[in-house]
């Protein structure tokens, strides 16, 4: 079966500390910052209900390794 997925432009709203490298015994930063615009393959988007400040909102949670970007101000998808 062949699945063709498109890309979606998203804005980073929160960033974790990075990923743990057990060989170096340290955290490797993601390289993304809040407010960055990135492209994400729609096939990896997982909408999860997250409760914050008493409200439940469905956020797309994606590993930084799946993000293509950040995009510059003059870049966008058609």
C-alpha positions as a LaTeX table, in Angstrom:
\begin{tabular}{lrrr}
\hline
Residue & $x$ (\AA) & $y$ (\AA) & $z$ (\AA) \\
\hline
Unk1 & 0.00 & 0.00 & 0.00 \\
Unk2 & 1.28 & 3.47 & $-0.88$ \\
Unk3 & 0.36 & 6.38 & 1.35 \\
Unk4 & 1.16 & 9.88 & 0.16 \\
Unk5 & 1.05 & 12.52 & 2.85 \\
Unk6 & 1.17 & 16.24 & 2.47 \\
Unk7 & 2.86 & 18.77 & 4.67 \\
Unk8 & 1.31 & 21.19 & 7.08 \\
Unk9 & 2.78 & 24.46 & 8.27 \\
Unk10 & 2.69 & 24.71 & 12.07 \\
Unk11 & 3.87 & 27.13 & 14.73 \\
Unk12 & 5.86 & 25.83 & 17.69 \\
Unk13 & 4.03 & 26.66 & 20.95 \\
Unk14 & 6.18 & 24.71 & 23.42 \\
Unk15 & 9.56 & 23.02 & 23.28 \\
Unk16 & 10.89 & 20.32 & 25.55 \\
Unk17 & 14.46 & 20.19 & 26.82 \\
Unk18 & 15.64 & 17.95 & 23.95 \\
Unk19 & 16.40 & 14.27 & 23.66 \\
Unk20 & 18.64 & 12.21 & 25.87 \\
Unk21 & 21.82 & 10.75 & 24.34 \\
Unk22 & 22.78 & 7.78 & 26.53 \\
Unk23 & 26.25 & 7.47 & 24.96 \\
Unk24 & 27.20 & 11.04 & 25.89 \\
Unk25 & 24.97 & 11.02 & 29.01 \\
Unk26 & 23.55 & 14.44 & 28.16 \\
Unk27 & 20.50 & 16.17 & 26.67 \\
Unk28 & 20.81 & 17.21 & 23.01 \\
Unk29 & 18.81 & 20.45 & 22.41 \\
Unk30 & 16.16 & 20.45 & 19.67 \\
Unk31 & 17.25 & 23.58 & 17.82 \\
Unk32 & 13.64 & 24.84 & 17.73 \\
Unk33 & 12.19 & 27.74 & 19.67 \\
Unk34 & 8.69 & 28.87 & 20.58 \\
Unk35 & 7.26 & 30.85 & 17.67 \\
Unk36 & 9.24 & 29.05 & 14.96 \\
Unk37 & 7.23 & 28.04 & 11.89 \\
Unk38 & 7.96 & 24.50 & 10.72 \\
Unk39 & 6.69 & 21.99 & 8.16 \\
Unk40 & 5.37 & 18.67 & 9.44 \\
Unk41 & 4.40 & 15.59 & 7.46 \\
Unk42 & 0.66 & 15.16 & 8.09 \\
Unk43 & 1.23 & 11.43 & 8.51 \\
Unk44 & 2.99 & 11.94 & 11.86 \\
Unk45 & 0.53 & 14.42 & 13.39 \\
Unk46 & $-1.02$ & 13.06 & 16.57 \\
Unk47 & $-3.76$ & 15.25 & 18.07 \\
Unk48 & $-3.79$ & 14.69 & 21.81 \\
Unk49 & $-6.14$ & 16.27 & 24.35 \\
Unk50 & $-3.95$ & 18.24 & 26.77 \\
Unk51 & $-5.31$ & 19.97 & 29.86 \\
Unk52 & $-3.71$ & 23.33 & 30.63 \\
Unk53 & $-5.02$ & 26.00 & 33.00 \\
Unk54 & $-8.23$ & 24.03 & 33.51 \\
Unk55 & $-9.06$ & 23.84 & 29.78 \\
Unk56 & $-8.66$ & 20.82 & 27.53 \\
Unk57 & $-7.31$ & 21.61 & 24.07 \\
Unk58 & $-6.32$ & 19.23 & 21.26 \\
Unk59 & $-2.69$ & 19.90 & 20.40 \\
Unk60 & $-0.57$ & 18.25 & 17.75 \\
Unk61 & 2.37 & 16.67 & 19.53 \\
Unk62 & 5.28 & 15.95 & 17.19 \\
Unk63 & 8.89 & 14.97 & 17.88 \\
Unk64 & 11.37 & 17.66 & 16.82 \\
Unk65 & 13.05 & 15.10 & 14.56 \\
Unk66 & 9.89 & 15.13 & 12.39 \\
Unk67 & 9.93 & 18.93 & 11.92 \\
Unk68 & 11.30 & 20.43 & 8.73 \\
Unk69 & 12.40 & 23.94 & 9.42 \\
Unk70 & 12.31 & 26.44 & 10.90 \\
Unk71 & 10.97 & 28.43 & 7.96 \\
Unk72 & 12.12 & 31.98 & 7.37 \\
Unk73 & 9.61 & 34.84 & 7.25 \\
Unk74 & 9.42 & 34.79 & 3.44 \\
Unk75 & 8.91 & 31.01 & 3.11 \\
Unk76 & 5.56 & 29.23 & 3.03 \\
Unk77 & 3.90 & 26.24 & 1.37 \\
Unk78 & 1.43 & 26.51 & $-1.51$ \\
\hline
\end{tabular}
